[in-house]
CSV table of C-alpha atoms in Angstrom, one decimal:
chain,number,residue,atom,x,y,z
A,1,MET,CA,0.0,0.0,0.0
A,2,ILE,CA,2.7,2.5,1.0
A,3,PRO,CA,4.9,2.0,-2.1
A,4,VAL,CA,1.9,2.3,-4.4
A,5,LEU,CA,0.7,5.6,-2.8
A,6,LEU,CA,4.2,7.1,-3.0
A,7,ILE,CA,4.0,6.6,-6.8
A,8,VAL,CA,0.3,7.2,-7.4
A,9,ILE,CA,-0.1,10.5,-5.5
A,10,PRO,CA,2.5,12.5,-7.4
A,11,LEU,CA,1.6,10.8,-10.7
A,12,LEU,CA,-2.1,11.6,-10.6
A,13,SER,CA,-1.4,15.1,-9.1
A,14,GLY,CA,1.0,15.8,-12.0
A,15,LEU,CA,-1.5,14.7,-14.6
A,16,ALA,CA,-4.2,16.8,-13.1
A,17,ALA,CA,-1.9,19.8,-12.9
A,18,PHE,CA,-1.8,20.0,-16.7
A,19,PHE,CA,-5.5,21.1,-16.6
A,20,LEU,CA,-5.3,23.6,-13.7
A,21,LYS,CA,-5.4,27.3,-14.3
A,22,GLY,CA,-3.9,30.2,-12.3
A,23,GLU,CA,-0.3,30.1,-11.1
A,24,LYS,CA,-1.1,30.4,-7.4
A,25,GLY,CA,-3.6,27.6,-7.6
A,26,VAL,CA,-1.3,25.2,-9.3
A,27,LYS,CA,1.5,26.1,-6.8
A,28,THR,CA,-0.8,25.3,-3.9
A,29,TRP,CA,-1.9,22.0,-5.6
A,30,ALA,CA,1.7,20.9,-6.2
A,31,LEU,CA,2.7,21.8,-2.6
A,32,LEU,CA,-0.3,20.0,-1.1
A,33,SER,CA,0.4,16.9,-3.2
A,34,THR,CA,4.1,16.8,-2.0
A,35,VAL,CA,3.1,17.3,1.6
A,36,ILE,CA,0.7,14.4,1.4
A,37,THR,CA,3.4,12.3,-0.2
A,38,LEU,CA,5.8,13.2,2.6
A,39,ALA,CA,3.1,12.2,5.2
A,40,VAL,CA,2.7,8.8,3.5
A,41,SER,CA,6.5,8.3,3.5
A,42,LEU,CA,6.7,9.1,7.2
A,43,LEU,CA,3.8,6.7,7.9
A,44,GLY,CA,5.8,4.0,6.2
A,45,LEU,CA,8.7,4.7,8.5
A,46,THR,CA,6.6,4.7,11.7
A,47,VAL,CA,3.1,3.4,12.4
A,48,LEU,CA,2.7,1.5,9.1
A,49,ASN,CA,6.2,0.1,9.1
A,50,LYS,CA,5.1,-3.5,8.6
A,51,ALA,CA,6.1,-6.0,5.9
A,52,ALA,CA,2.5,-6.3,4.6
A,53,ASN,CA,2.3,-2.5,4.0
A,54,LEU,CA,5.8,-2.1,2.4
A,55,HIS,CA,5.5,-4.5,-0.5
A,56,THR,CA,3.0,-4.9,-3.4
A,57,GLU,CA,3.1,-7.3,-6.3
A,58,VAL,CA,0.5,-7.7,-9.0
A,59,GLU,CA,0.5,-9.0,-12.6
A,60,TRP,CA,1.6,-6.3,-15.1
A,61,LEU,CA,2.9,-7.9,-18.3
A,62,PRO,CA,2.6,-11.7,-17.8
A,63,LEU,CA,3.5,-12.5,-21.3
A,64,LEU,CA,7.0,-10.9,-20.7
A,65,GLY,CA,7.4,-12.3,-17.2
A,66,SER,CA,7.2,-8.8,-15.7
A,67,LYS,CA,5.2,-7.9,-12.6
A,68,PHE,CA,4.3,-4.6,-10.9
A,69,SER,CA,6.5,-5.4,-7.9
A,70,VAL,CA,7.4,-2.5,-5.6
A,71,GLY,CA,8.7,-2.5,-2.1
A,72,LEU,CA,10.6,-0.6,0.6
A,73,ASP,CA,13.7,-1.9,2.2
A,74,GLY,CA,15.9,0.3,4.4
A,75,MET,CA,17.8,1.8,1.4
A,76,GLY,CA,14.5,2.5,-0.5
A,77,GLN,CA,13.0,4.1,2.6
A,78,VAL,CA,16.0,6.5,2.9
A,79,LEU,CA,15.8,7.5,-0.7
A,80,CYS,CA,12.0,7.8,-0.8
A,81,LEU,CA,12.2,9.9,2.3
A,82,LEU,CA,14.8,12.2,0.6
A,83,THR,CA,12.5,12.5,-2.4
A,84,ALA,CA,9.5,13.2,-0.3
A,85,VAL,CA,11.3,15.8,1.8
A,86,ALA,CA,13.0,17.5,-1.2
A,87,PHE,CA,10.0,18.4,-3.3
A,88,PRO,CA,7.9,20.4,-0.7
A,89,MET,CA,11.2,22.1,0.4
A,90,ILE,CA,11.9,23.1,-3.2
A,91,PHE,CA,8.3,24.4,-3.8
A,92,VAL,CA,8.3,26.5,-0.6
A,93,ALA,CA,11.8,27.9,-1.2
A,94,THR,CA,10.9,28.9,-4.8
A,95,TRP,CA,7.3,30.0,-4.0
A,96,ASN,CA,8.1,33.6,-5.0
A,97,SER,CA,9.5,32.5,-8.4
A,98,SER,CA,7.2,32.8,-11.4
A,99,TYR,CA,7.2,30.4,-14.4
A,100,LYS,CA,5.7,30.7,-17.9
A,101,ASN,CA,2.9,28.1,-18.3
A,102,ALA,CA,3.2,27.3,-14.6
A,103,HIS,CA,0.7,24.5,-14.8
A,104,ASN,CA,3.0,22.6,-17.2
A,105,PHE,CA,6.0,23.3,-15.0
A,106,TYR,CA,4.5,21.9,-11.8
A,107,ALA,CA,3.0,19.0,-13.7
A,108,PHE,CA,6.4,17.9,-15.0
A,109,MET,CA,7.9,18.4,-11.6
A,110,LEU,CA,5.3,16.1,-10.0
A,111,LEU,CA,5.7,13.5,-12.8
A,112,SER,CA,9.4,13.6,-12.1
A,113,GLN,CA,8.8,12.9,-8.4
A,114,ALA,CA,6.6,9.9,-9.4
A,115,GLY,CA,9.3,8.5,-11.6
A,116,LEU,CA,12.0,8.9,-8.9
A,117,MET,CA,9.8,7.1,-6.4
A,118,GLY,CA,9.3,4.3,-8.8
A,119,VAL,CA,13.0,3.9,-9.4
A,120,PHE,CA,13.7,3.6,-5.7
A,121,LEU,CA,10.8,1.2,-5.2
A,122,ALA,CA,10.9,-1.2,-8.2
A,123,TYR,CA,11.8,-4.8,-7.7
A,124,ASP,CA,11.3,-5.7,-11.3
A,125,ALA,CA,13.9,-4.7,-13.9
A,126,LEU,CA,11.4,-3.8,-16.6
A,127,LEU,CA,9.5,-1.7,-14.1
A,128,PHE,CA,12.7,-0.1,-12.9
A,129,TYR,CA,13.5,0.9,-16.5
A,130,PHE,CA,10.0,2.3,-17.0
A,131,PHE,CA,10.3,4.5,-14.0
A,132,TRP,CA,13.9,5.5,-14.9
A,133,GLU,CA,12.6,6.9,-18.1
A,134,LEU,CA,9.6,8.5,-16.4
A,135,ALA,CA,11.9,10.4,-14.1
A,136,LEU,CA,14.2,11.6,-17.0
A,137,ILE,CA,11.7,12.6,-19.6
A,138,PRO,CA,10.0,15.4,-17.5
A,139,ALA,CA,13.5,16.6,-16.6
A,140,TYR,CA,14.2,17.0,-20.3
A,141,PHE,CA,11.1,19.2,-20.8
A,142,LEU,CA,11.8,21.2,-17.7
A,143,CYS,CA,15.4,22.0,-18.8
A,144,SER,CA,14.5,22.7,-22.4
A,145,GLN,CA,11.4,24.9,-21.7
A,146,TRP,CA,12.3,26.8,-18.6
A,147,GLY,CA,16.1,26.9,-18.8
A,148,GLY,CA,18.6,29.7,-19.6
A,149,GLU,CA,19.7,31.1,-23.0
A,150,LYS,CA,21.8,28.0,-23.9
A,151,ARG,CA,19.1,25.6,-22.8
A,152,ILE,CA,18.4,24.0,-26.2
A,153,ALA,CA,22.1,23.0,-26.8
A,154,VAL,CA,22.6,21.9,-23.2
A,155,THR,CA,19.4,19.9,-23.1
A,156,PHE,CA,20.3,18.2,-26.3
A,157,LYS,CA,23.7,17.2,-24.8
A,158,PHE,CA,21.8,16.0,-21.7
A,159,PHE,CA,19.4,14.0,-23.8
A,160,ILE,CA,22.2,12.3,-25.8
A,161,TYR,CA,24.0,11.2,-22.7
A,162,THR,CA,20.9,9.9,-21.0
A,163,PHE,CA,19.6,8.2,-24.2
A,164,ILE,CA,22.8,6.3,-24.8
A,165,GLY,CA,23.0,5.3,-21.1
A,166,SER,CA,19.4,4.1,-21.1
A,167,LEU,CA,19.9,2.2,-24.3
A,168,LEU,CA,23.0,0.4,-23.0
A,169,MET,CA,21.1,-0.5,-19.7
A,170,LEU,CA,18.1,-1.8,-21.7
A,171,VAL,CA,20.4,-4.2,-23.7
A,172,GLY,CA,21.9,-5.4,-20.4
A,173,ILE,CA,18.4,-5.9,-18.9
A,174,ILE,CA,17.2,-8.0,-21.9
A,175,TYR,CA,20.4,-10.1,-21.9
A,176,LEU,CA,20.0,-10.9,-18.2
A,177,TYR,CA,16.3,-11.6,-18.6
A,178,LEU,CA,17.1,-14.2,-21.3
A,179,HIS,CA,19.5,-15.9,-18.9
A,180,THR,CA,17.2,-16.1,-15.9
A,181,PRO,CA,16.0,-19.7,-15.1
A,182,ASP,CA,12.4,-18.6,-15.2
A,183,GLN,CA,12.4,-15.9,-17.9
A,184,SER,CA,11.5,-13.2,-15.5
A,185,PHE,CA,12.5,-9.6,-14.8
A,186,ALA,CA,12.2,-10.0,-11.1
A,187,LEU,CA,15.3,-9.0,-9.0
A,188,GLU,CA,15.5,-12.4,-7.4
A,189,SER,CA,15.5,-14.0,-10.8
A,190,PHE,CA,18.3,-11.7,-11.9
A,191,TYR,CA,20.3,-12.9,-8.9
A,192,LYS,CA,20.0,-16.5,-10.3
A,193,ALA,CA,21.0,-15.6,-13.9
A,194,VAL,CA,23.6,-18.1,-15.1
A,195,LEU,CA,26.5,-16.1,-16.6
A,196,THR,CA,30.2,-16.8,-17.3
A,197,SER,CA,32.8,-14.3,-16.0
A,198,LYS,CA,33.2,-13.0,-19.5
A,199,GLU,CA,29.5,-12.3,-19.9
A,200,GLN,CA,29.4,-10.6,-16.5
A,201,GLY,CA,32.4,-8.5,-17.6
A,202,TRP,CA,30.7,-6.9,-20.6
A,203,ILE,CA,27.2,-6.6,-19.1
A,204,PHE,CA,28.8,-4.9,-16.1
A,205,TRP,CA,30.0,-2.0,-18.4
A,206,LEU,CA,26.6,-1.7,-20.0
A,207,PHE,CA,25.0,-1.1,-16.6
A,208,PHE,CA,27.9,0.9,-15.2
A,209,ILE,CA,28.0,3.4,-18.0
A,210,ALA,CA,24.3,4.1,-17.7
A,211,PHE,CA,24.7,4.6,-13.9
A,212,ALA,CA,28.0,6.5,-14.2
A,213,ILE,CA,26.3,9.1,-16.6
A,214,LYS,CA,23.6,9.7,-14.1
A,215,MET,CA,25.9,10.1,-11.0
A,216,PRO,CA,28.1,11.4,-12.9
A,217,VAL,CA,31.5,9.8,-12.8
A,218,PHE,CA,34.6,10.9,-14.8
A,219,PRO,CA,34.7,10.8,-17.9
A,220,PHE,CA,30.9,10.7,-18.2
A,221,HIS,CA,30.3,14.0,-16.3
A,222,THR,CA,30.5,16.8,-19.0
A,223,TRP,CA,26.7,17.2,-19.3
A,224,GLN,CA,26.3,18.0,-15.6
A,225,PRO,CA,27.8,21.5,-15.0
A,226,ASP,CA,26.2,22.9,-18.2
A,227,THR,CA,22.8,21.4,-17.3
A,228,TYR,CA,22.9,22.6,-13.7
A,229,GLU,CA,23.9,26.1,-14.9
A,230,GLN,CA,21.2,26.4,-17.5
A,231,SER,CA,18.3,24.8,-15.7
A,232,PRO,CA,15.9,26.7,-13.5
A,233,THR,CA,17.2,26.4,-9.9
A,234,ALA,CA,14.2,24.4,-8.8
A,235,VAL,CA,15.0,21.8,-11.4
A,236,THR,CA,18.7,22.0,-10.6
A,237,MET,CA,17.8,21.1,-7.0
A,238,VAL,CA,15.9,18.0,-8.2
A,239,LEU,CA,18.7,17.0,-10.5
A,240,SER,CA,21.5,17.3,-8.0
A,241,GLY,CA,19.6,16.6,-4.8
A,242,VAL,CA,17.7,13.5,-5.8
A,243,MET,CA,18.1,12.4,-9.4
A,244,VAL,CA,21.9,11.8,-9.3
A,245,LYS,CA,21.1,9.3,-6.5
A,246,MET,CA,19.5,7.1,-9.2
A,247,GLY,CA,23.0,6.2,-10.4
A,248,LEU,CA,24.2,5.2,-7.0
A,249,PHE,CA,21.0,3.3,-6.2
A,250,GLY,CA,21.3,1.5,-9.6
A,251,VAL,CA,24.7,0.2,-8.7
A,252,LEU,CA,23.7,-0.9,-5.2
A,253,ARG,CA,20.4,-2.6,-6.3
A,254,TRP,CA,20.9,-3.8,-9.9
A,255,LEU,CA,24.7,-4.0,-10.5
A,256,ALA,CA,26.9,-5.0,-7.6
A,257,PRO,CA,24.6,-7.8,-6.2
A,258,VAL,CA,23.6,-9.1,-9.6
A,259,LEU,CA,27.0,-9.1,-11.2
A,260,PRO,CA,29.3,-9.6,-8.1
A,261,MET,CA,32.2,-11.2,-9.9
A,262,ALA,CA,32.6,-8.4,-12.5
A,263,THR,CA,32.1,-5.8,-9.7
A,264,TRP,CA,35.0,-7.3,-7.7
A,265,LEU,CA,37.2,-7.5,-10.8
A,266,ASN,CA,36.5,-4.0,-12.0
A,267,GLY,CA,36.4,-2.3,-8.6
A,268,ASP,CA,39.9,-0.7,-8.7
A,269,THR,CA,39.4,0.5,-12.2
A,270,VAL,CA,36.1,2.3,-11.2
A,271,ALA,CA,37.7,3.6,-8.0
A,272,LEU,CA,40.5,5.1,-10.1
A,273,LEU,CA,38.0,6.9,-12.4
A,274,CYS,CA,36.3,8.2,-9.3
A,275,VAL,CA,39.6,9.6,-7.8
A,276,ILE,CA,40.5,11.3,-11.1
A,277,GLY,CA,37.0,12.8,-11.2
A,278,MET,CA,37.1,14.0,-7.6
A,279,ILE,CA,40.5,15.7,-7.9
A,280,TYR,CA,39.7,17.1,-11.4
A,281,ALA,CA,36.3,18.5,-10.3
A,282,SER,CA,37.8,20.0,-7.1
A,283,LEU,CA,40.5,21.8,-9.0
A,284,ILE,CA,38.0,23.1,-11.6
A,285,ALA,CA,35.6,24.2,-8.7
A,286,MET,CA,38.4,26.4,-7.3
A,287,GLN,CA,38.5,28.4,-10.6
A,288,GLN,CA,34.8,29.1,-10.9
A,289,ASP,CA,33.3,32.6,-10.7
A,290,ASP,CA,29.7,31.3,-11.1
A,291,LEU,CA,28.1,30.0,-8.0
A,292,LYS,CA,26.1,27.4,-9.9
A,293,ARG,CA,29.1,25.9,-11.6
A,294,LEU,CA,31.1,25.9,-8.4
A,295,ILE,CA,28.4,23.8,-6.6
A,296,ALA,CA,28.0,21.6,-9.7
A,297,TYR,CA,31.7,20.7,-9.7
A,298,SER,CA,31.7,20.2,-5.9
A,299,SER,CA,28.8,17.7,-6.4
A,300,ILE,CA,30.9,15.7,-8.9
A,301,ALA,CA,33.6,15.3,-6.2
A,302,HIS,CA,31.2,14.2,-3.5
A,303,MET,CA,29.4,11.7,-5.7
A,304,GLY,CA,32.8,10.3,-6.8
A,305,LEU,CA,33.6,9.6,-3.2
A,306,MET,CA,30.4,7.7,-2.7
A,307,CYS,CA,30.8,5.7,-5.9
A,308,MET,CA,34.4,4.8,-4.9
A,309,ALA,CA,33.2,3.5,-1.5
A,310,ILE,CA,30.8,1.1,-3.2
A,311,PHE,CA,33.4,-0.5,-5.4
A,312,VAL,CA,36.0,-0.7,-2.6
A,313,THR,CA,33.5,-2.7,-0.7
A,314,SER,CA,33.2,-2.9,3.1
A,315,ASP,CA,30.5,-2.7,5.7
A,316,GLN,CA,31.5,0.7,6.9
A,317,GLY,CA,31.9,2.0,3.3
A,318,LEU,CA,28.4,0.9,2.3
A,319,GLN,CA,26.9,2.3,5.5
A,320,GLY,CA,28.6,5.6,4.6
A,321,VAL,CA,27.1,5.5,1.1
A,322,MET,CA,23.6,4.9,2.5
A,323,ILE,CA,23.6,7.8,4.9
A,324,GLN,CA,25.6,10.1,2.7
A,325,MET,CA,23.1,9.8,-0.2
A,326,PHE,CA,20.5,11.4,2.1
A,327,ASN,CA,22.9,13.9,3.6
A,328,HIS,CA,24.3,15.1,0.2
A,329,GLY,CA,20.7,15.6,-1.0
A,330,ILE,CA,19.8,17.8,2.0
A,331,ASN,CA,23.1,19.8,1.9
A,332,ILE,CA,23.2,20.5,-1.8
A,333,ILE,CA,19.5,21.5,-1.9
A,334,GLY,CA,20.3,24.0,0.9
A,335,MET,CA,23.2,25.4,-1.1
A,336,TRP,CA,21.0,25.8,-4.2
A,337,ILE,CA,18.3,27.6,-2.2
A,338,VAL,CA,20.9,30.2,-1.1
A,339,VAL,CA,22.0,30.6,-4.7
A,340,GLU,CA,18.4,31.0,-5.8
A,341,LEU,CA,17.7,33.7,-3.1
A,342,ILE,CA,20.9,35.6,-4.2
A,343,GLU,CA,20.2,35.4,-7.9
A,344,ARG,CA,16.5,36.4,-7.5
A,345,GLN,CA,17.5,39.7,-5.8
A,346,MET,CA,20.9,40.5,-7.3
A,347,HIS,CA,20.2,39.1,-10.8
A,348,THR,CA,23.7,37.7,-10.9
A,349,ARG,CA,25.6,34.5,-9.7
A,350,LYS,CA,29.1,35.9,-10.3
A,351,ILE,CA,31.2,35.7,-7.1
A,352,SER,CA,33.3,38.7,-8.3
A,353,GLU,CA,30.2,40.9,-8.4
A,354,LEU,CA,29.0,40.1,-4.9
A,355,GLY,CA,30.4,40.8,-1.4
A,356,GLY,CA,29.3,41.9,2.0
A,357,LEU,CA,25.9,40.2,1.9
A,358,ALA,CA,26.2,39.2,5.6
A,359,GLN,CA,25.7,42.9,6.5
A,360,LYS,CA,22.4,43.1,4.7
A,361,ALA,CA,21.2,39.5,5.1
A,362,PRO,CA,22.5,38.1,8.4
A,363,GLY,CA,19.8,35.4,8.5
A,364,LEU,CA,20.8,34.1,5.1
A,365,ALA,CA,24.5,34.3,6.0
A,366,ILE,CA,24.0,32.1,9.2
A,367,MET,CA,22.0,29.5,7.2
A,368,LEU,CA,24.6,29.4,4.4
A,369,VAL,CA,27.5,29.0,6.8
A,370,VAL,CA,25.8,26.0,8.5
A,371,VAL,CA,24.9,24.3,5.2
A,372,ALA,CA,28.3,25.0,3.7
A,373,LEU,CA,30.2,23.6,6.7
A,374,ALA,CA,28.0,20.5,6.5
A,375,ASN,CA,29.0,20.3,2.8
A,376,VAL,CA,32.6,20.1,3.8
A,377,ALA,CA,31.9,17.6,6.5
A,378,LEU,CA,32.6,19.6,9.7
A,379,PRO,CA,32.1,17.5,12.9
A,380,LEU,CA,28.6,17.7,14.4
A,381,THR,CA,27.1,18.0,10.9
A,382,ASN,CA,25.4,15.2,9.0
A,383,ALA,CA,28.1,14.9,6.3
A,384,PHE,CA,30.8,14.3,8.9
A,385,ILE,CA,29.2,11.0,9.8
A,386,GLY,CA,28.8,9.9,6.2
A,387,GLU,CA,32.2,10.9,5.0
A,388,PHE,CA,34.0,9.4,8.1
A,389,LEU,CA,32.3,6.1,7.4
A,390,LEU,CA,33.2,6.4,3.7
A,391,PHE,CA,36.9,7.1,4.3
A,392,SER,CA,37.1,4.5,7.0
A,393,GLY,CA,35.5,1.9,4.7
A,394,VAL,CA,37.9,2.7,1.8
A,395,PHE,CA,41.0,2.8,4.0
A,396,ASN,CA,40.2,-0.5,5.7
A,397,SER,CA,39.0,-2.2,2.5
A,398,THR,CA,39.8,-5.9,2.2
A,399,VAL,CA,38.8,-5.9,-1.5
A,400,SER,CA,41.3,-3.4,-2.8
A,401,LYS,CA,45.0,-3.7,-2.2
A,402,VAL,CA,45.4,0.0,-2.7
A,403,GLY,CA,42.4,1.2,-0.7
A,404,TYR,CA,44.6,3.4,1.5
A,405,VAL,CA,45.9,5.2,-1.7
A,406,PHE,CA,42.3,5.9,-2.8
A,407,ALA,CA,41.5,7.1,0.8
A,408,ALA,CA,44.5,9.5,0.7
A,409,ALA,CA,43.5,10.9,-2.7
A,410,GLY,CA,40.0,11.4,-1.5
A,411,GLY,CA,41.3,13.2,1.6
A,412,VAL,CA,43.0,15.7,-0.7
A,413,THR,CA,39.7,16.5,-2.3
A,414,ILE,CA,38.2,17.2,1.2
A,415,ILE,CA,40.9,19.8,1.8
A,416,LEU,CA,40.3,21.3,-1.6
A,417,SER,CA,36.5,21.3,-0.9
A,418,ALA,CA,37.1,23.3,2.3
A,419,VAL,CA,39.3,25.8,0.5
A,420,TYR,CA,36.9,26.7,-2.3
A,421,THR,CA,33.8,26.6,-0.1
A,422,LEU,CA,35.3,28.9,2.6
A,423,ASN,CA,36.7,31.2,-0.1
A,424,MET,CA,33.2,31.4,-1.7
A,425,ILE,CA,31.7,32.3,1.7
A,426,GLN,CA,34.4,35.0,2.3
A,427,ARG,CA,34.0,36.6,-1.1
A,428,VAL,CA,30.2,36.5,-1.2
A,429,PHE,CA,29.1,37.2,2.4
A,430,PHE,CA,31.9,39.1,4.0
A,431,GLY,CA,34.0,42.2,3.2
A,432,ASN,CA,32.4,45.5,2.0
A,433,THR,CA,29.1,45.9,0.1
A,434,ASN,CA,29.1,47.5,-3.3
A,435,THR,CA,26.4,49.3,-5.3
A,436,LEU,CA,24.8,46.1,-6.2
A,437,THR,CA,24.8,44.2,-2.9
A,438,GLY,CA,23.9,47.3,-0.9
A,439,ALA,CA,20.3,46.7,-1.9
A,440,MET,CA,20.2,43.1,-0.6
A,441,ARG,CA,17.4,42.3,1.9
A,442,ASP,CA,17.3,39.4,4.4
A,443,ILE,CA,15.3,36.3,3.8
A,444,LYS,CA,11.5,36.1,4.1
A,445,PHE,CA,9.5,33.8,6.4
A,446,ASN,CA,9.0,31.0,4.0
A,447,GLU,CA,12.7,31.0,3.0
A,448,ARG,CA,13.8,31.2,6.6
A,449,PHE,CA,11.5,28.3,7.4
A,450,VAL,CA,12.8,26.0,4.7
A,451,LEU,CA,16.5,26.7,5.4
A,452,GLY,CA,15.8,26.4,9.2
A,453,VAL,CA,14.3,22.9,8.6
A,454,LEU,CA,17.3,21.8,6.6
A,455,VAL,CA,19.7,23.1,9.3
A,456,ILE,CA,17.8,21.2,12.0
A,457,VAL,CA,18.0,18.0,9.9
A,458,ILE,CA,21.8,18.6,9.4
A,459,LEU,CA,22.4,19.0,13.1
A,460,VAL,CA,20.1,16.2,14.3
A,461,ILE,CA,21.7,13.6,12.0
A,462,GLY,CA,25.2,15.0,12.8
A,463,VAL,CA,24.6,14.4,16.5
A,464,TYR,CA,22.4,11.3,16.4
A,465,PRO,CA,22.8,9.3,13.2
A,466,ARG,CA,21.9,5.9,14.8
A,467,PRO,CA,18.3,5.6,13.5
A,468,PHE,CA,19.5,6.0,9.9
A,469,LEU,CA,22.3,3.5,10.3
A,470,GLU,CA,20.0,1.0,11.9
A,471,LEU,CA,17.5,1.5,9.1
A,472,THR,CA,20.0,0.7,6.3
A,473,GLN,CA,22.0,-2.1,8.0
A,474,GLY,CA,19.7,-4.8,6.5
A,475,SER,CA,20.3,-3.5,3.0
A,476,VAL,CA,24.0,-3.3,3.5
A,477,ASP,CA,24.1,-6.9,4.8
A,478,THR,CA,22.1,-8.1,1.8
A,479,ILE,CA,24.4,-6.4,-0.7
A,480,LEU,CA,27.5,-7.7,1.0
A,481,SER,CA,26.2,-11.3,1.3
A,482,ARG,CA,25.3,-11.3,-2.5
A,483,MET,CA,28.8,-10.1,-3.3
A,484,ILE,CA,30.8,-12.3,-0.9
A,485,ILE,CA,29.0,-15.5,-1.8
A,486,LYS,CA,30.1,-15.2,-5.4
A,487,HIS,CA,33.5,-13.8,-4.7
A,488,PRO,CA,36.0,-15.5,-7.0
A,489,SER,CA,38.5,-17.6,-4.9
């Protein structure tokens, strides 16, 4: 019941939004829909947290061996909660923004939420692919219709990347389906697919490229900074806060446990790509004068660390990935909200044109400092817990013989992250005001409320992460058991 509601509520609300009139009315409709979805997600974590309420399976395409099978394990609950929290936060934070054809904008946003929920809930490969596309297609229209001046060229690049990735994944899904003992798309059947090590090897890359594009991992990342820069900030929040987690989730659900032998054999190669991407993105971030591009490159570095921890497998590393997927979503949405508030008033994102904002907007400055310090993993913030587990897992890995080298390289990117983040805070919020920033006003009630909620979440998880770690331990154990059982001796 719970998984179905998490998909159906945003799906039907999104379809209905196409026919609504009046921007304020459709905004209210979209916000109400996402609040109800959040309430359902919380019910699934608390009073309705029983097995019978967390899994649904009915016939869908029996001729193809595919069922509408959706369920919530610990990992799914964390990512569905992130999706459920993110959308109302985004709608409240951007309440004062105006969009042309607002009914279409909010309809596509809700459809994207439905697709994301489906991706995190699907236990059938064909259903997973269906929702993967349902999440991406609205994003394509949102970027191309409401983006910046270069939106058409950037969206075309985004489309080509995602289309190629989706096509490769579809080929892999069909091949696995043909090698299941019962000709089924069910996840359990994929676990039982009979494949040689050579077959696992090339199917691994079909899936990995699709997921690497979405995360994104070097060298499949070039679509990301341009798309983040040209998209409306509300859409950028969805792309960076939630949608990039589709790639990590895909690896954890549909790659590593299904193709364990290939995952072990290619682990160091993928980890090396992640390290290159982390250092490269951090160095590029230090050179940026545009706030959006700086945050976009910092996101590449953070996602690379999480991907590396998956492939240099350990219990601590996977626990770190689970909690850090949620933390990264919260922190980066907070960063984007600050950028949105600055751009809406100053009509610029250039760091060189800003300065002294803390004098005019002390409330905004305080919120940004907390979110930014969480983004660089300061102790007592949420990201500290996640990144400590990630580094500990990579350093103590029994899978990779050079895990300590990967951990050291990752540590360099943390230092670089602190440098460019603190430099950005100094140049944007401190120093003297100029003729442009002298007119800055402090944040309004709705903006203060959203950032305040995010700050509370950051501090609560930073001080008491135990409930999250207990929630995801079962998923970690399942993934590790699948991989260790088939570990080549």
